[in-house]
Amino acid sequence: MKKNKKNEVVIIGAGPAGLTAAYYLLKNTKDYKVTILEEENVAGGISKTITYHGNKMDLGGHRFFSKNRIVNDIWKEILPIQGKKSIDDKILGIEKNLEETDIDPEKEDEVLLIRNRVSRIYYDKKFFDYPINLTWMTIKKLGFIKTIKCGMSYIKSIFIKRKEENLENFYINRFGKCLYQIFFKNYTEKVWGKEPAKISPDWGSQRVKTLSIFKIITNYFTKILHLKNKKIETSLIENFYYPKYGPGQMWEEMASKIENMGGKIIYNAKVNKIYKKNNKIIELFYERKKKSYSIQPDYVLSSMPLKDLCIIMNNVEKEVMNIAKNLPYRDFIIIGLVLSDIDLKNETKIKTLCNLIPDNWIYIQEEEVKMGRIQIFNNWSPYLVHDPYNTISLGLEYFCEEGDRLWNMTDNELLSFAISELKKIGMATHEDILDYHIERVKKAYPAYFGSYNNLEVVRNYLDKIENLYPIGRNGQHHYNNMDHSMLTGIEAVKNIMSNKKEKTNIWSINAEKEYLEEKEDEKSI
């Protein structure tokens, strides 16, 4: 007697969402055949790690932190934690002393390090805490008059609320107009290429959630008085996990485990046609090494951009296609620099390797430069840097659009441009540069303007395709963090295993403020 044929699950994209979906499905059941189609030659998507001349580069600065127990358990299953410490108690709001992990060649290779989170804003050639802390040092750097203006502006925002029809009003309602103009406006314009007044407030509610000056003050006094804070904001977390060799290590190891469990990952496979009939996908085509292949899937989990998904699908309604084709994205350039020195000294009390400034990344709020953010890879993990004792590895982040002036610059032009900007803000000069590498990332950030306002029409149409599950950041055109992208994959798998047709649970992740974040005791489906 022949065994029943396993249902075929095809996952488009080997990023955090797609890999987690495959891993979670294979871990919980043997009833499905799983195939992942990945356009690139490596797993991880935008969370991959780039290696060049022995130095490793994280494309976006990926903090491994989540309030969700399932996500944390998966991370620790894939990579063991270095030593016996854990940040589980911290995630639950319980105070615990955590230490930085320095270089130790005796430790095993595959580990999660516990890192201290330090992010600051660089404004007026001075460092300010991010999120802003109302400390004496902040007041001193801002100046007494500007601090008074910010205070009065914030008080006004408490009593006079603006209609939150755009991102600008969202920020002003929470921080006041003065602080918004100093610490939010310029950076937001760099990221999106538009004034915040022309951007949907959805991005703010997703990224900042309920963070406000009141929450920042509460967190500050909770910390200095050693009180417990069970509702710590994600934006205020102080510790996170980080793979020893960058985020790509997590996803490459997960990919390996998926293959060991019987899953199949096909790299360099570009999905270029999807055929549906009677609201069900019946065939999927992909190209690999100039040859075309097809699969007849029972289920499809797609993390490819919604725009591209609709374009390659047959018989998509005209209105849906028009909205999808005009969904906006922001592209991304990261310039990796290896320096012999940096003109910034560690004036904090935080101990670092070679007394380097302690920041994981720095938000550049200076208007005279286009640079948006700087990562310091030594501080993410010293193992990312070939010679962490004598060199400094930076990632300069620029936000742009494919085909614009910045995107079309040659590598040499970009290098010269970046060095001139570092010089303008007083951080480094050409003489400090030892090596460089440049990466361009398409569709890095789904944007919240243009036809985004009609995204619901696209979602409703795709939800009618009963065996299709859009997951991940680009799959849902939703600026998710890694853990939220992972959860979309997990929820899609739960729906498949339970034969649940309704998909609101997948789209609700990181859209509803409390959704799934507090379900920390949930272990499985």
Short mmCIF file of C-alpha atoms in Angstrom, two decimals, residues 30-421:
data_model
loop_
_atom_site.label_atom_id
_atom_site.label_comp_id
_atom_site.label_asym_id
_atom_site.label_seq_id
_atom_site.Cartn_x
_atom_site.Cartn_y
_atom_site.Cartn_z
CA LYS A 30 6.41 15.46 9.03
CA ASP A 31 3.26 15.69 6.91
CA TYR A 32 4.49 18.32 4.46
CA LYS A 33 7.12 18.57 1.76
CA VAL A 34 8.86 21.95 2.08
CA THR A 35 10.71 23.78 -0.72
CA ILE A 36 12.20 27.26 -0.34
CA LEU A 37 12.99 29.25 -3.50
CA GLU A 38 15.63 31.93 -2.89
CA GLU A 39 16.66 34.38 -5.59
CA GLU A 40 20.14 34.99 -4.11
CA ASN A 41 22.92 32.48 -3.47
CA VAL A 42 22.77 32.76 0.33
CA ALA A 43 20.12 32.70 3.05
CA GLY A 44 19.13 35.66 5.19
CA GLY A 45 17.67 38.25 2.83
CA ILE A 46 18.42 41.74 4.13
CA SER A 47 19.54 40.06 7.38
CA LYS A 48 22.47 38.31 5.74
CA THR A 49 26.09 39.08 6.64
CA ILE A 50 28.53 40.33 4.00
CA THR A 51 32.21 39.33 4.28
CA TYR A 52 34.92 41.33 2.52
CA HIS A 53 38.67 41.03 3.13
CA GLY A 54 38.04 39.32 6.48
CA ASN A 55 35.65 42.01 7.77
CA LYS A 56 31.96 41.23 8.19
CA MET A 57 29.16 43.72 7.58
CA ASP A 58 25.60 43.70 8.93
CA LEU A 59 23.35 45.34 6.34
CA GLY A 60 20.98 46.96 8.80
CA GLY A 61 22.07 46.49 12.38
CA HIS A 62 19.86 43.59 13.49
CA ARG A 63 19.04 43.39 17.18
CA PHE A 64 17.80 39.96 18.21
CA PHE A 65 15.17 40.92 20.75
CA SER A 66 11.54 39.89 21.12
CA LYS A 67 8.83 39.80 23.75
CA ASN A 68 7.55 36.59 22.19
CA ARG A 69 8.63 33.34 23.82
CA ILE A 70 8.40 31.24 20.65
CA VAL A 71 10.76 33.55 18.77
CA ASN A 72 13.31 33.59 21.58
CA ASP A 73 13.18 29.80 21.89
CA ILE A 74 13.84 29.40 18.17
CA TRP A 75 16.86 31.71 18.27
CA LYS A 76 18.33 29.75 21.18
CA GLU A 77 17.63 26.43 19.45
CA ILE A 78 19.57 27.56 16.40
CA LEU A 79 22.54 29.18 18.20
CA PRO A 80 23.43 28.46 21.85
CA ILE A 81 23.98 31.38 24.21
CA GLN A 82 27.56 32.09 25.20
CA GLY A 83 28.00 31.20 28.85
CA LYS A 84 25.05 30.58 31.19
CA LYS A 85 23.51 34.03 31.11
CA SER A 86 20.24 34.76 29.37
CA ILE A 87 18.15 37.87 28.78
CA ASP A 88 14.83 36.10 29.24
CA ASP A 89 14.35 37.79 32.60
CA LYS A 90 15.14 41.14 31.04
CA ILE A 91 12.56 40.54 28.33
CA LEU A 92 10.01 39.86 31.06
CA GLY A 93 10.96 43.11 32.78
CA ILE A 94 12.95 41.51 35.62
CA GLU A 95 16.19 43.27 36.45
CA LYS A 96 19.35 41.25 35.98
CA ASN A 97 23.00 42.18 35.71
CA LEU A 98 24.28 41.56 32.20
CA GLU A 99 27.82 41.92 30.97
CA GLU A 100 29.35 42.59 27.58
CA THR A 101 31.05 39.58 26.02
CA ASP A 102 34.58 40.33 24.83
CA ILE A 103 36.75 38.24 22.56
CA ASP A 104 37.44 34.76 23.87
CA PRO A 105 38.94 32.31 21.35
CA GLU A 106 38.22 29.41 23.68
CA LYS A 107 34.45 29.78 23.22
CA GLU A 108 32.57 27.68 20.66
CA ASP A 109 31.92 29.20 17.25
CA GLU A 110 28.13 29.07 17.11
CA VAL A 111 26.90 31.32 19.89
CA LEU A 112 24.54 34.16 20.66
CA LEU A 113 26.31 37.00 22.41
CA ILE A 114 24.51 39.23 24.88
CA ARG A 115 25.11 42.85 23.91
CA ASN A 116 24.45 46.16 25.58
CA ARG A 117 22.32 48.37 23.38
CA VAL A 118 23.77 51.86 22.90
CA SER A 119 22.25 54.12 20.25
CA ARG A 120 22.72 57.87 20.19
CA ILE A 121 21.76 60.84 18.08
CA TYR A 122 24.52 63.00 16.64
CA TYR A 123 23.17 66.55 16.47
CA ASP A 124 25.07 69.83 16.39
CA LYS A 125 28.27 67.71 16.65
CA LYS A 126 27.14 66.45 20.07
CA PHE A 127 25.85 63.08 21.22
CA PHE A 128 22.33 62.74 22.66
CA ASP A 129 20.84 59.56 24.06
CA TYR A 130 18.37 57.71 21.85
CA PRO A 131 15.60 57.63 22.86
CA ILE A 132 16.06 61.07 24.40
CA ASN A 133 16.59 61.07 28.18
CA LEU A 134 15.75 64.23 30.06
CA THR A 135 18.97 64.32 32.05
CA TRP A 136 21.15 67.23 33.12
CA MET A 137 23.60 66.34 30.35
CA THR A 138 20.82 66.60 27.73
CA ILE A 139 19.81 70.01 29.05
CA LYS A 140 23.43 71.15 29.06
CA LYS A 141 23.99 70.10 25.45
CA LEU A 142 20.72 71.56 24.20
CA GLY A 143 21.17 74.80 26.10
CA PHE A 144 18.85 76.27 28.71
CA ILE A 145 16.73 78.35 26.32
CA LYS A 146 16.19 75.52 23.83
CA THR A 147 15.36 73.14 26.68
CA ILE A 148 12.69 75.56 27.96
CA LYS A 149 11.25 75.81 24.45
CA CYS A 150 11.14 72.02 24.17
CA GLY A 151 9.48 71.74 27.58
CA MET A 152 6.82 74.30 26.74
CA SER A 153 6.24 72.69 23.37
CA TYR A 154 5.77 69.29 25.00
CA ILE A 155 3.31 70.68 27.58
CA LYS A 156 1.33 72.22 24.72
CA SER A 157 1.21 68.86 22.97
CA ILE A 158 -0.37 67.30 26.07
CA PHE A 159 -3.36 69.64 26.00
CA ILE A 160 -3.67 70.41 22.29
CA LYS A 161 -3.68 67.23 20.23
CA ARG A 162 -3.34 67.29 16.49
CA LYS A 163 -5.34 65.05 14.21
CA GLU A 164 -3.00 62.13 13.47
CA GLU A 165 -3.45 62.14 9.72
CA ASN A 166 0.29 62.12 9.03
CA LEU A 167 3.60 61.14 10.64
CA GLU A 168 4.49 64.70 11.61
CA ASN A 169 1.39 65.10 13.77
CA PHE A 170 1.98 61.65 15.26
CA TYR A 171 5.42 62.68 16.53
CA ILE A 172 4.36 66.14 17.69
CA ASN A 173 1.52 64.66 19.77
CA ARG A 174 4.04 62.51 21.65
CA PHE A 175 7.12 64.73 21.90
CA GLY A 176 6.07 68.30 21.13
CA LYS A 177 6.97 70.30 18.03
CA CYS A 178 10.38 71.47 19.26
CA LEU A 179 11.77 68.00 20.05
CA TYR A 180 10.23 66.68 16.84
CA GLN A 181 12.04 69.28 14.75
CA ILE A 182 15.37 68.65 16.50
CA PHE A 183 15.41 64.86 16.80
CA PHE A 184 12.91 63.34 14.36
CA LYS A 185 12.17 65.50 11.32
CA ASN A 186 15.53 65.48 9.54
CA TYR A 187 16.28 61.78 9.99
CA THR A 188 12.76 60.80 8.91
CA GLU A 189 13.14 62.86 5.72
CA LYS A 190 16.44 61.10 4.99
CA VAL A 191 14.88 57.67 5.43
CA TRP A 192 11.79 58.25 3.31
CA GLY A 193 12.79 61.09 0.99
CA LYS A 194 9.63 62.97 1.93
CA GLU A 195 8.49 65.39 4.60
CA PRO A 196 6.84 63.57 7.54
CA ALA A 197 3.69 65.62 6.86
CA LYS A 198 3.30 63.58 3.63
CA ILE A 199 3.81 60.16 5.22
CA SER A 200 1.16 57.92 6.80
CA PRO A 201 1.22 57.84 10.63
CA ASP A 202 1.17 54.03 10.42
CA TRP A 203 4.97 53.91 10.31
CA GLY A 204 5.23 55.90 13.54
CA SER A 205 2.70 53.79 15.38
CA GLN A 206 4.53 50.67 14.20
CA ARG A 207 8.06 51.80 15.08
CA VAL A 208 7.47 54.02 18.12
CA LYS A 209 4.24 52.35 19.28
CA THR A 210 3.27 53.94 22.62
CA LEU A 211 6.65 55.55 23.31
CA SER A 212 6.38 59.13 24.57
CA ILE A 213 8.21 61.59 26.80
CA PHE A 214 6.16 60.26 29.73
CA LYS A 215 7.30 56.68 29.01
CA ILE A 216 10.91 57.82 28.68
CA ILE A 217 10.78 59.65 32.04
CA THR A 218 9.07 56.65 33.70
CA ASN A 219 11.71 54.29 32.36
CA TYR A 220 14.53 56.61 33.51
CA PHE A 221 13.35 56.80 37.12
CA THR A 222 12.45 53.09 37.17
CA LYS A 223 16.03 52.32 36.26
CA ILE A 224 17.79 54.65 38.68
CA LEU A 225 15.50 53.60 41.55
CA HIS A 226 15.97 49.88 40.69
CA LEU A 227 12.24 49.28 40.29
CA LYS A 228 10.68 46.56 38.16
CA ASN A 229 9.18 47.57 34.82
CA LYS A 230 7.16 44.77 33.27
CA LYS A 231 5.94 46.91 30.38
CA ILE A 232 9.31 48.02 29.02
CA GLU A 233 9.02 49.58 25.56
CA THR A 234 10.90 47.85 22.75
CA SER A 235 12.52 51.19 21.92
CA LEU A 236 13.92 51.33 25.46
CA ILE A 237 15.45 47.86 25.76
CA GLU A 238 19.04 47.84 26.96
CA ASN A 239 20.22 44.32 26.03
CA PHE A 240 19.79 42.04 23.06
CA TYR A 241 21.16 38.88 21.53
CA TYR A 242 23.54 39.04 18.59
CA PRO A 243 25.14 36.16 16.65
CA LYS A 244 28.90 36.08 17.08
CA TYR A 245 29.53 36.38 13.33
CA GLY A 246 26.61 38.63 12.43
CA PRO A 247 22.92 38.01 11.71
CA GLY A 248 23.66 35.89 8.66
CA GLN A 249 25.11 33.24 10.98
CA MET A 250 21.64 32.69 12.47
CA TRP A 251 19.93 32.28 9.11
CA GLU A 252 22.65 30.18 7.51
CA GLU A 253 22.53 27.81 10.47
CA MET A 254 18.72 27.72 10.36
CA ALA A 255 18.90 26.94 6.64
CA SER A 256 21.27 24.06 7.40
CA LYS A 257 18.92 22.66 10.05
CA ILE A 258 15.97 22.92 7.63
CA GLU A 259 17.85 20.84 5.08
CA ASN A 260 18.81 18.32 7.78
CA MET A 261 15.11 17.99 8.67
CA GLY A 262 14.24 17.18 5.06
CA GLY A 263 13.46 20.62 3.69
CA LYS A 264 14.82 21.71 0.32
CA ILE A 265 16.33 25.14 -0.37
CA ILE A 266 16.96 26.08 -4.00
CA TYR A 267 19.27 29.09 -4.34
CA ASN A 268 19.58 31.39 -7.37
CA ALA A 269 15.92 30.59 -8.08
CA LYS A 270 13.90 33.58 -9.28
CA VAL A 271 10.12 33.05 -9.22
CA ASN A 272 8.79 34.67 -12.39
CA LYS A 273 5.29 33.29 -13.01
CA ILE A 274 2.42 32.25 -10.77
CA TYR A 275 -0.78 30.73 -12.16
CA LYS A 276 -4.00 30.61 -10.19
CA LYS A 277 -7.38 29.14 -11.00
CA ASN A 278 -10.61 29.32 -8.99
CA ASN A 279 -8.85 31.38 -6.29
CA LYS A 280 -6.10 28.85 -5.83
CA ILE A 281 -2.47 28.80 -6.99
CA ILE A 282 -2.03 25.72 -9.17
CA GLU A 283 1.44 26.25 -10.64
CA LEU A 284 4.53 28.29 -9.94
CA PHE A 285 7.48 28.85 -12.29
CA TYR A 286 11.02 29.83 -11.41
CA GLU A 287 14.22 30.39 -13.38
CA ARG A 288 17.58 29.03 -12.35
CA LYS A 289 20.78 29.17 -14.40
CA LYS A 290 18.77 30.23 -17.47
CA LYS A 291 16.49 27.18 -17.21
CA SER A 292 12.82 27.24 -16.29
CA TYR A 293 11.24 24.93 -13.72
CA SER A 294 7.72 24.54 -12.34
CA ILE A 295 6.11 23.31 -9.14
CA GLN A 296 2.46 22.49 -8.43
CA PRO A 297 2.15 23.66 -4.80
CA ASP A 298 -0.57 22.93 -2.31
CA TYR A 299 0.39 26.02 -0.31
CA VAL A 300 2.50 29.10 -1.11
CA LEU A 301 4.09 31.36 1.50
CA SER A 302 5.43 34.46 -0.22
CA SER A 303 7.90 36.96 1.23
CA MET A 304 8.63 38.55 -2.16
CA PRO A 305 7.53 42.19 -2.55
CA LEU A 306 3.76 42.49 -2.97
CA LYS A 307 4.41 44.61 -6.02
CA ASP A 308 6.36 41.82 -7.75
CA LEU A 309 3.95 39.13 -6.59
CA CYS A 310 0.99 40.80 -8.30
CA ILE A 311 2.96 41.53 -11.47
CA ILE A 312 3.90 37.87 -12.05
CA MET A 313 0.45 36.50 -11.19
CA ASN A 314 -2.16 35.86 -13.88
CA ASN A 315 -5.56 37.57 -14.09
CA VAL A 316 -5.04 40.11 -11.32
CA GLU A 317 -7.83 42.67 -11.17
CA LYS A 318 -6.96 46.01 -12.80
CA GLU A 319 -7.51 48.09 -9.64
CA VAL A 320 -5.38 45.72 -7.56
CA MET A 321 -2.60 45.72 -10.14
CA ASN A 322 -2.54 49.53 -10.35
CA ILE A 323 -2.21 49.84 -6.57
CA ALA A 324 0.43 47.10 -6.35
CA LYS A 325 2.52 48.51 -9.20
CA ASN A 326 2.63 51.89 -7.47
CA LEU A 327 3.52 50.66 -3.99
CA PRO A 328 6.59 52.70 -3.00
CA TYR A 329 9.87 51.44 -1.57
CA ARG A 330 13.07 53.00 -0.32
CA ASP A 331 16.33 51.47 -1.39
CA PHE A 332 19.47 51.40 0.65
CA ILE A 333 23.22 51.82 0.26
CA ILE A 334 25.67 50.81 2.96
CA ILE A 335 29.31 51.82 2.71
CA GLY A 336 31.55 49.65 4.84
CA LEU A 337 34.72 51.44 5.93
CA VAL A 338 37.70 50.09 7.82
CA LEU A 339 39.50 52.95 9.60
CA SER A 340 42.79 53.26 11.41
CA ASP A 341 41.25 55.86 13.71
CA ILE A 342 38.08 57.86 14.32
CA ASP A 343 37.86 61.42 15.67
CA LEU A 344 35.44 60.46 18.43
CA LYS A 345 36.57 59.56 21.93
CA ASN A 346 34.71 57.50 24.48
CA GLU A 347 33.53 60.08 27.01
CA THR A 348 30.98 57.71 28.52
CA LYS A 349 31.41 55.38 31.50
CA ILE A 350 30.74 52.36 29.29
CA LYS A 351 33.76 50.09 28.90
CA THR A 352 34.56 49.04 25.34
CA LEU A 353 37.32 47.28 23.46
CA CYS A 354 40.24 49.73 23.09
CA ASN A 355 38.11 52.50 24.64
CA LEU A 356 36.15 52.98 21.41
CA ILE A 357 32.87 54.92 21.57
CA PRO A 358 30.23 52.41 22.74
CA ASP A 359 27.49 52.93 20.15
CA ASN A 360 25.97 50.13 18.08
CA TRP A 361 24.74 52.79 15.73
CA ILE A 362 24.55 56.57 15.57
CA TYR A 363 21.62 58.49 14.10
CA ILE A 364 22.99 61.42 12.10
CA GLN A 365 20.70 64.38 12.62
CA GLU A 366 23.00 66.90 10.92
CA GLU A 367 21.18 68.62 8.07
CA GLU A 368 24.26 69.31 5.95
CA VAL A 369 24.84 65.60 5.18
CA LYS A 370 22.73 62.91 3.51
CA MET A 371 24.14 60.15 5.72
CA GLY A 372 21.35 58.69 7.84
CA ARG A 373 23.01 56.37 10.30
CA ILE A 374 26.40 54.88 11.18
CA GLN A 375 26.95 51.37 12.51
CA ILE A 376 30.08 50.56 14.50
CA PHE A 377 30.61 46.86 13.87
CA ASN A 378 33.24 46.50 16.62
CA ASN A 379 30.44 47.08 19.12
CA TRP A 380 27.93 44.70 17.55
CA SER A 381 30.49 41.93 17.82
CA PRO A 382 34.29 42.22 17.83
CA TYR A 383 34.29 39.00 15.77
CA LEU A 384 32.94 40.98 12.81
CA VAL A 385 36.24 42.85 12.57
CA HIS A 386 39.41 41.24 11.25
CA ASP A 387 41.61 43.33 13.60
CA PRO A 388 39.30 44.78 16.27
CA TYR A 389 42.21 46.01 18.41
CA ASN A 390 43.76 48.25 15.77
CA THR A 391 40.99 49.08 13.31
CA ILE A 392 37.46 50.46 13.43
CA SER A 393 34.79 49.04 11.14
CA LEU A 394 31.89 51.33 10.21
CA GLY A 395 28.76 50.96 8.10
CA LEU A 396 27.55 54.28 6.68
CA GLU A 397 23.88 54.07 5.75
CA TYR A 398 22.24 56.05 2.96
CA PHE A 399 18.59 55.89 1.96
CA CYS A 400 17.71 56.45 -1.69
CA GLU A 401 15.69 55.23 -4.66
CA GLU A 402 16.93 52.90 -7.35
CA GLY A 403 18.04 55.01 -10.29
CA ASP A 404 18.46 58.30 -8.44
CA ARG A 405 21.72 60.28 -8.32
CA LEU A 406 23.04 58.57 -5.19
CA TRP A 407 22.18 55.07 -6.43
CA ASN A 408 23.88 55.67 -9.77
CA MET A 409 27.17 56.91 -8.31
CA THR A 410 30.18 54.68 -8.97
CA ASP A 411 31.83 53.05 -5.96
CA ASN A 412 34.69 55.53 -6.11
CA GLU A 413 32.26 58.46 -6.23
CA LEU A 414 30.33 57.06 -3.27
CA LEU A 415 33.51 56.59 -1.28
CA SER A 416 34.65 60.18 -1.91
CA PHE A 417 31.18 61.47 -1.09
CA ALA A 418 30.99 59.51 2.17
CA ILE A 419 34.45 60.62 3.29
CA SER A 420 33.57 64.26 2.60
CA GLU A 421 30.48 63.86 4.79
#
